[in-house]
GROMACS .gro file of C-alpha atoms in nm:
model
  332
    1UNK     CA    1   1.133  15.470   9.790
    2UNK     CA    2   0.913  15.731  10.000
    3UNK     CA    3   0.969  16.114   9.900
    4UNK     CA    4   1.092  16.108  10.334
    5UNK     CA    5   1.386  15.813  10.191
    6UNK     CA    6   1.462  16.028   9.910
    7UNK     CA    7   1.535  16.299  10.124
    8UNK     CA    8   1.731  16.125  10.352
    9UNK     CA    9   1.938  15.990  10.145
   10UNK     CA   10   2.037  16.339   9.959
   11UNK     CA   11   2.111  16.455  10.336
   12UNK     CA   12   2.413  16.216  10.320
   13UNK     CA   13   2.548  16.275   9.984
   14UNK     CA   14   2.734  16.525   9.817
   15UNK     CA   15   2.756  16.574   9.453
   16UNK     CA   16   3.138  16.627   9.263
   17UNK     CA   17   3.134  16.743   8.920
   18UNK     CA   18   3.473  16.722   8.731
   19UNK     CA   19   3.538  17.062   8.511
   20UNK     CA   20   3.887  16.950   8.312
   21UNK     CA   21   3.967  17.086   8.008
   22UNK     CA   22   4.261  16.942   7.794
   23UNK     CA   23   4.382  17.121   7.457
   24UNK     CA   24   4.375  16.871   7.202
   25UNK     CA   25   4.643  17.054   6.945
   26UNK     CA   26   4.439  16.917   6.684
   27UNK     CA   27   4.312  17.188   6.402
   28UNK     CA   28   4.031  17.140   6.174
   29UNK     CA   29   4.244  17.027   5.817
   30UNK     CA   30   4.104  17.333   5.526
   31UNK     CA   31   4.107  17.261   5.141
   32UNK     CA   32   4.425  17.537   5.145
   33UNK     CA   33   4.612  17.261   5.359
   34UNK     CA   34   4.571  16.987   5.041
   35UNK     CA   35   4.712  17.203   4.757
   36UNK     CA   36   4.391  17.340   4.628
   37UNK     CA   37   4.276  16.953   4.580
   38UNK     CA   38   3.916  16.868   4.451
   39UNK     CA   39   3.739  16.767   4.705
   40UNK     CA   40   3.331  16.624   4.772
   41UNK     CA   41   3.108  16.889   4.892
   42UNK     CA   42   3.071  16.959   5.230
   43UNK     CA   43   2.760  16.816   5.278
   44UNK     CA   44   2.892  16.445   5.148
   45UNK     CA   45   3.187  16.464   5.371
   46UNK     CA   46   3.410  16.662   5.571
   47UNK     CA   47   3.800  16.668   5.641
   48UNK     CA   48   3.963  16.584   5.958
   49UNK     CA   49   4.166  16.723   6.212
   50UNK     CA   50   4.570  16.806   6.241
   51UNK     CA   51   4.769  16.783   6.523
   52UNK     CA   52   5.021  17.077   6.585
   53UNK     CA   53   5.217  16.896   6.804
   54UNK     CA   54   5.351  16.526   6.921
   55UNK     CA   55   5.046  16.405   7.185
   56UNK     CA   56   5.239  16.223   7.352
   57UNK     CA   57   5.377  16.550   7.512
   58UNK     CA   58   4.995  16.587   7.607
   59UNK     CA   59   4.950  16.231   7.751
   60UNK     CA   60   5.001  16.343   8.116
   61UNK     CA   61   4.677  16.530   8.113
   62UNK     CA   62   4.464  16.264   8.018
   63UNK     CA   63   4.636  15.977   8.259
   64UNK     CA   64   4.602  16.301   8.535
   65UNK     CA   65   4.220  16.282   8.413
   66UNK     CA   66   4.186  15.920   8.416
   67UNK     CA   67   4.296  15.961   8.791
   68UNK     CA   68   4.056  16.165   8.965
   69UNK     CA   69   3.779  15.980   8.761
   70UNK     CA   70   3.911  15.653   8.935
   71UNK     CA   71   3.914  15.798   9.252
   72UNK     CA   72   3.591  15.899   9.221
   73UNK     CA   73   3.458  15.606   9.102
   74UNK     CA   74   3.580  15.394   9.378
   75UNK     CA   75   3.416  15.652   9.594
   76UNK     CA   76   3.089  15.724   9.433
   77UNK     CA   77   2.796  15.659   9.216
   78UNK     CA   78   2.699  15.816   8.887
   79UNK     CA   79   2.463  16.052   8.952
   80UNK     CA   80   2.347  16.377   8.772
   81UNK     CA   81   2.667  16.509   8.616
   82UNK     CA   82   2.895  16.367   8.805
   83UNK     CA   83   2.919  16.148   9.129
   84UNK     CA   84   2.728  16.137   9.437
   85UNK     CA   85   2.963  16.069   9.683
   86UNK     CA   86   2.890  16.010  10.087
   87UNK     CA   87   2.908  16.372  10.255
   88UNK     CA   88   3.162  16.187  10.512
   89UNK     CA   89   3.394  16.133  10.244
   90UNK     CA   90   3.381  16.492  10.134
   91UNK     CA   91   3.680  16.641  10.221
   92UNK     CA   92   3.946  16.338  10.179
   93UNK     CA   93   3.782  16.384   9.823
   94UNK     CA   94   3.879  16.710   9.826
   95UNK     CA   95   4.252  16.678   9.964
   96UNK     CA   96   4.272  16.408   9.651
   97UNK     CA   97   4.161  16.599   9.382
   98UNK     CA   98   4.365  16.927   9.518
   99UNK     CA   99   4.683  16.678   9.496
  100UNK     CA  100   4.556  16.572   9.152
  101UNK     CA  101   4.515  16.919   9.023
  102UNK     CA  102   4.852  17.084   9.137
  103UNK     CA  103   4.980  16.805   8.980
  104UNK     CA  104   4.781  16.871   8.640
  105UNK     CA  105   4.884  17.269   8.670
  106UNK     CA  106   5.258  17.195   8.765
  107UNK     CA  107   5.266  16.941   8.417
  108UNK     CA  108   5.095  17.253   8.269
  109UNK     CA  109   5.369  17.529   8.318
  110UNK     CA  110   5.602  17.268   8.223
  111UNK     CA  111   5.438  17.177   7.903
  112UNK     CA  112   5.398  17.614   7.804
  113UNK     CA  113   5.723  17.682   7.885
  114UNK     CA  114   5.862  17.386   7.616
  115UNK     CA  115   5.491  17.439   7.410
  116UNK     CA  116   5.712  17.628   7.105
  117UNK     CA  117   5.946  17.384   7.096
  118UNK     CA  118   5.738  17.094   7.104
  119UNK     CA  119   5.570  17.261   6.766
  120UNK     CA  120   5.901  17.257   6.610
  121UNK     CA  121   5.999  16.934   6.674
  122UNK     CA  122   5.679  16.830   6.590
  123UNK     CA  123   5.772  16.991   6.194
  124UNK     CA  124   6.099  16.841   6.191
  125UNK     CA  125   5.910  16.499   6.228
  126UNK     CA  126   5.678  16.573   5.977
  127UNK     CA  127   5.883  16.833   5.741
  128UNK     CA  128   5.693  16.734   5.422
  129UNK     CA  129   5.389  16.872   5.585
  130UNK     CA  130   5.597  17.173   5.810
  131UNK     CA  131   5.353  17.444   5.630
  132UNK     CA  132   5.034  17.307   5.717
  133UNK     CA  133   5.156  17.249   6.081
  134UNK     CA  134   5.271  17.600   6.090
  135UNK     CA  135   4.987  17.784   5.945
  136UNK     CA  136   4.755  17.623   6.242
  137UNK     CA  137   5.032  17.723   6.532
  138UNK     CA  138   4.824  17.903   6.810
  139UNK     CA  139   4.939  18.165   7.071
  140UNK     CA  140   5.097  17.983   7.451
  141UNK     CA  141   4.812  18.219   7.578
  142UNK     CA  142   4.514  18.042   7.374
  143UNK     CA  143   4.701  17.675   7.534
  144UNK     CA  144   4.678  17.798   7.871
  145UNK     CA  145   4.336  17.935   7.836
  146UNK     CA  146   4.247  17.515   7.685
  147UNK     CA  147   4.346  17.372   7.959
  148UNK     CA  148   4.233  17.392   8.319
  149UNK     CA  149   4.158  17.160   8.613
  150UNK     CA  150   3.799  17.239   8.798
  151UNK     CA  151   3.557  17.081   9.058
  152UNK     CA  152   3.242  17.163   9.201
  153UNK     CA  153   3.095  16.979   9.503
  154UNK     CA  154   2.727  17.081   9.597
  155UNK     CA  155   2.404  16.941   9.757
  156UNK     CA  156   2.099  16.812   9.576
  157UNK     CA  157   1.789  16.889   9.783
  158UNK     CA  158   1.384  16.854   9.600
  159UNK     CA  159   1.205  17.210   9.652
  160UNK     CA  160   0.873  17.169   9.852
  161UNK     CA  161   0.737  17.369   9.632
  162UNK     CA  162   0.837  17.220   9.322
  163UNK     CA  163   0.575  17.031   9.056
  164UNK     CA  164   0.472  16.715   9.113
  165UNK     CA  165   0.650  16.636   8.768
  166UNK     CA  166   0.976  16.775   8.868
  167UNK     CA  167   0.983  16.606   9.208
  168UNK     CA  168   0.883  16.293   9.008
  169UNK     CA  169   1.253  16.339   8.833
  170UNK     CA  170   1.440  16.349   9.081
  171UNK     CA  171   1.307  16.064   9.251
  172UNK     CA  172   1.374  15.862   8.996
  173UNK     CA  173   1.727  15.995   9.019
  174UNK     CA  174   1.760  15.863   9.367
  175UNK     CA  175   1.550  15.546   9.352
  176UNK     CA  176   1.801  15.395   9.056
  177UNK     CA  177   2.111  15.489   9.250
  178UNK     CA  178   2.122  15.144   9.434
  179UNK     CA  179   2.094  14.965   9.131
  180UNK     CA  180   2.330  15.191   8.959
  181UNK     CA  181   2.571  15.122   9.240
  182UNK     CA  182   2.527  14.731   9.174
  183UNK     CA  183   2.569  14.778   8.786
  184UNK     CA  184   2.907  15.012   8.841
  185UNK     CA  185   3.019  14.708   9.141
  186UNK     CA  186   2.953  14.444   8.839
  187UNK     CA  187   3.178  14.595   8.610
  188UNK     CA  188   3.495  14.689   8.849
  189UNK     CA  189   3.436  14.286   8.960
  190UNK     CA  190   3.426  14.218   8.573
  191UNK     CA  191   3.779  14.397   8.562
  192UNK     CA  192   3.859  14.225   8.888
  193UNK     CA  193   3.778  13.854   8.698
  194UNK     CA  194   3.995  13.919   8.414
  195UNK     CA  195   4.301  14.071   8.553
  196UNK     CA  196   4.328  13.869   8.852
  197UNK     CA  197   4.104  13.607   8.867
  198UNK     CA  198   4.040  13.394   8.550
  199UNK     CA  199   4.210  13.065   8.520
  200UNK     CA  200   4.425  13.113   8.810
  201UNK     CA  201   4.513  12.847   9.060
  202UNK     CA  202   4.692  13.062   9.325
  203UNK     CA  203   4.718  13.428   9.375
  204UNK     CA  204   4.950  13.697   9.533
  205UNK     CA  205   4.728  13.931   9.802
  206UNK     CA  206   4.765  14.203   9.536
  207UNK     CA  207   4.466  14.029   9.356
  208UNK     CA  208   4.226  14.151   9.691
  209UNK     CA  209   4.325  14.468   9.629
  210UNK     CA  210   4.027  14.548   9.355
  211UNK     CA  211   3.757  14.330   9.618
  212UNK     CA  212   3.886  14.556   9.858
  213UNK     CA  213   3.779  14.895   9.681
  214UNK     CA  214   3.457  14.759   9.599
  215UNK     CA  215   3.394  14.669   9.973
  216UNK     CA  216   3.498  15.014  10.048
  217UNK     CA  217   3.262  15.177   9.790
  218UNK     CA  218   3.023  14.982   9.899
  219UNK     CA  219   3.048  15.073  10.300
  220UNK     CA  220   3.055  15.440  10.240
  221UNK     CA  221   2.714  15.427  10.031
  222UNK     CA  222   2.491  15.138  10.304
  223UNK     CA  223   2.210  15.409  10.325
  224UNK     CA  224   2.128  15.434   9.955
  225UNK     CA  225   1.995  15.115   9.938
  226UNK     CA  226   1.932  14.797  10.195
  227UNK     CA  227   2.075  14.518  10.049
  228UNK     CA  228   2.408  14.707  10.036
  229UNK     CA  229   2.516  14.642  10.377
  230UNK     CA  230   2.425  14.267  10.352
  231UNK     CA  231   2.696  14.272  10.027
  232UNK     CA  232   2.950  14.436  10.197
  233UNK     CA  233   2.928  14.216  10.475
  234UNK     CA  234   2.934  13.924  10.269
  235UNK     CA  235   3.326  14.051  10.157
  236UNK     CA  236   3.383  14.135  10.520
  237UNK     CA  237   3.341  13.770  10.578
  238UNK     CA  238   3.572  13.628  10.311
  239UNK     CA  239   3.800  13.870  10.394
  240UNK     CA  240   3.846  13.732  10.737
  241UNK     CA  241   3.840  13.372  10.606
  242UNK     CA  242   4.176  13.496  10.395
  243UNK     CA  243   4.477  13.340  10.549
  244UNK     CA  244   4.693  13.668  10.699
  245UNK     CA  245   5.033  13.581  10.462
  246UNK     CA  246   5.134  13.401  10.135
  247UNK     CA  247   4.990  13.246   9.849
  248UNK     CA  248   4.641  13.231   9.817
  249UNK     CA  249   4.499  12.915   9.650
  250UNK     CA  250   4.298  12.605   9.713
  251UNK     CA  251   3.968  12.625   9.841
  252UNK     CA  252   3.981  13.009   9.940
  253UNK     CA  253   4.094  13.056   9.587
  254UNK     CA  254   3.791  12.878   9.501
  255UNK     CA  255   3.558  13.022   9.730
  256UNK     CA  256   3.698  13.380   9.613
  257UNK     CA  257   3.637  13.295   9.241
  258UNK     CA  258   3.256  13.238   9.314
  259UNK     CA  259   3.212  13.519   9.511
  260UNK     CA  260   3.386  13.770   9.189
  261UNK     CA  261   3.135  13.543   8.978
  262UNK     CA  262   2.852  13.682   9.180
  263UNK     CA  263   2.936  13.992   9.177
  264UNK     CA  264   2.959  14.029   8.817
  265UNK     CA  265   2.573  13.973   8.835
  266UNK     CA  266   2.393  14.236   8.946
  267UNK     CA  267   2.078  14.032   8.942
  268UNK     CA  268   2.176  13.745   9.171
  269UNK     CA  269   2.364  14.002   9.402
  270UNK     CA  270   2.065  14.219   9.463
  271UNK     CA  271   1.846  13.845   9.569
  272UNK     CA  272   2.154  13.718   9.781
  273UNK     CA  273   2.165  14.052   9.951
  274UNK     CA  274   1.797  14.001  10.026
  275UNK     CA  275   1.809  13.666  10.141
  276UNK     CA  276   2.126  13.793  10.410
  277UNK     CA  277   1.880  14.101  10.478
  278UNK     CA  278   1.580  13.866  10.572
  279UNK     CA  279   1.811  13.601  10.764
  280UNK     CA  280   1.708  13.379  10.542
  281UNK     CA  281   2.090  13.293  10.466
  282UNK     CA  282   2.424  13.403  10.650
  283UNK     CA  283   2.758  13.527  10.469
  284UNK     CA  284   2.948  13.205  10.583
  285UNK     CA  285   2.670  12.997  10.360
  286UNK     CA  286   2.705  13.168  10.097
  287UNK     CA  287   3.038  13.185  10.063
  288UNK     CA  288   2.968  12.767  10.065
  289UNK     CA  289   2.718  12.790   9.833
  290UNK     CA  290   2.958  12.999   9.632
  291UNK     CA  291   3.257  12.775   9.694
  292UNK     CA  292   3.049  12.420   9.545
  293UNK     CA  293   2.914  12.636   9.245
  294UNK     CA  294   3.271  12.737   9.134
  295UNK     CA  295   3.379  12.410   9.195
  296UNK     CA  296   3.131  12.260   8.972
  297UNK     CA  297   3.198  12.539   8.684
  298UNK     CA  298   3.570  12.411   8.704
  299UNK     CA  299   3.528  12.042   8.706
  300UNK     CA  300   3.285  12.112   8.403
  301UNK     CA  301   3.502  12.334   8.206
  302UNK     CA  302   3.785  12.042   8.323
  303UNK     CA  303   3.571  11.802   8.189
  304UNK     CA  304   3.551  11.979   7.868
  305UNK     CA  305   3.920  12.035   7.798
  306UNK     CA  306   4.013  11.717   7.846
  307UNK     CA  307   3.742  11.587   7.620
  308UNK     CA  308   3.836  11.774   7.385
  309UNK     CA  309   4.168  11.646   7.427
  310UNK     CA  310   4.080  11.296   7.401
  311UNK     CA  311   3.892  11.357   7.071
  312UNK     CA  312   4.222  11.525   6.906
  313UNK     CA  313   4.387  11.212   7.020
  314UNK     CA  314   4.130  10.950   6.834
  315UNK     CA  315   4.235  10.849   6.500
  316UNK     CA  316   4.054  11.022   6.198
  317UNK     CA  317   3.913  10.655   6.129
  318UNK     CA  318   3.812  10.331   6.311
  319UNK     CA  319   4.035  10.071   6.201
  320UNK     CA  320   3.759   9.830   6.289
  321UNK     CA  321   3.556   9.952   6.033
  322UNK     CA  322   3.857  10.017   5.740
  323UNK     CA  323   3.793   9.746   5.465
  324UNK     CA  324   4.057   9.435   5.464
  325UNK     CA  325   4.374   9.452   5.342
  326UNK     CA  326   4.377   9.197   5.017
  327UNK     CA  327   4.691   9.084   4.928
  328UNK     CA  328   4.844   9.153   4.514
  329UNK     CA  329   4.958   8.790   4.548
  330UNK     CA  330   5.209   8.936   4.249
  331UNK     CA  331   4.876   9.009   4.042
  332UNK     CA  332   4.927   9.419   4.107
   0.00000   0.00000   0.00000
């Protein structure tokens, strides 16, 4: 990729770097907190942590967390220190995360206003251990001052007058991002297999739902890479080959199967995108090519089982070859 492409392609993206800070309520544990017990020196081993209070009254925060890295990931690529996200995407970003964070500051207030409480509780749970749980207690102040929801969204752009080196850095930076977009697509389709896909001979239209978000990452990110568009429009087109209502099974199951196959290879989607990008193959053929691999994986795998099968049946000897019976003729 020319230092021109590189530029180009920073002109449509915008990076988003998450800033959230969750208090833990864990304390470091002290020799005091053991009764004066002998203990290894420090530099053979250390003690743990405490908590302060039950985490599950801190759970919200990280599923709140978990959220707005989702969102971002079906957005966005892994870039710098945080995501690179298409500049057109920018502000329903925004609107998402704002949601997201008055949502992690109204769980906040909640949790500060119950925080003392929660401590006690917490040493009525554990009263045996009440004075080491109370000795570690720390202000509502210091919690609020832990915990805090943040983002930054800014522009990368390469100084002219920067080193060669430094330039050299970045370019790296952007020239990966395709295939760091195809790595990040194989694992959501890996998810995708698993949950919805493996060993399944019909599915509800709930199961397109995680092909649909990588067709959607991939549209909003075509320009960082060529073969991207060729991908996406090879889900456009099984898309439209989906029946509009009810079960999906059969050969679209089938043919749906191969394609979550491929994209679980980053490898042979990069060459198929090529080949579409060339004209050297359309979507519809291979989706077919797809469809007659997937069916060959499952009539092998069929194959297997029921040999398997068959083999658990067999006896554990061939009666042809056990020795005669010989008769005691009263003699035994």
């Amino acid at each position: 990729m020319t230092q021109a492409t590189t530029i180009t392609v920073l002109d449509h993206l915008v990076v988003v770097n998450l800033d959230i800070h969750i208090w833990t309520a864990r304390k470091k544990l002290v020799p005091l907190d053991l009764g004066g017990a002998e203990l290894p020196p420090e530099d053979l081993a250390s003690l743990g942590s405490k908590r302060i209070c039950n985490p599950e009254d801190l759970r919200t925060f990280g599923t709140l967390k978990a959220r707005a890295v989702n969102m971002l990931e079906r957005n966005g690529i892994r870039f710098l220190s945080g995501w690179a996200v298409p500049e057109t995407r920018m502000d329903a970003i925004g609107i998402e995360l704002a949601a997201i964070r008055d949502e992690f500051n109204a769980s906040k207030e909640t949790f500060l206003q119950r925080y003392e409480q929660s401590v006690q509780d917490w040493i009525a749970k554990h009263p045996q251990w009440g004075n080491i749980i109370a000795n570690s207690i720390v202000s509502e102040e210091y919690v609020r001052s832990r915990m805090d929801f943040r983002w930054q969204m800014f522009k990368v752009q390469s100084p002219d007058t920067a080193a060669g080196a430094l330039k050299d850095d970045l370019q790296h930076d952007v020239d990966t991002l395709g295939t760091t977009l195809f790595d990040e697509v194989a694992k959501a389709a890996g998810e995708a297999w698993h949950r919805c896909y493996a060993g399944k001979t019909e599915i509800t239209r709930k199961a397109l739902s995680p092909l649909k978000s990588i067709y959607d990452k991939l549209m909003g990110l075509t320009f960082v890479e060529p073969r991207v568009a060729p991908v996406a429009e090879l889900l456009d087109t099984a898309f439209r080959s989906i029946p509009k209502r009810g079960a999906i099974q059969g050969s679209i199951l089938i043919m749906l199967q191969g394609l979550v196959s491929l994209l679980q290879n980053p490898q042979a989607l990069l060459e198929h995108g090529q080949m579409i990008l060339e004209g050297r193959k359309n979507p519809r053929k291979v989706l077919e090519s797809l469809f007659l691999a997937e069916c060959a994986v499952q009539a092998e795998a069929e194959s297997a089982a029921e040999s398997a099968e068959t083999e658990q049946e067999e006896p554990l000897f061939d009666n042809a070859a056990l020795p005669p019976v010989i008769e005691s003729c009263g003699l035994w």
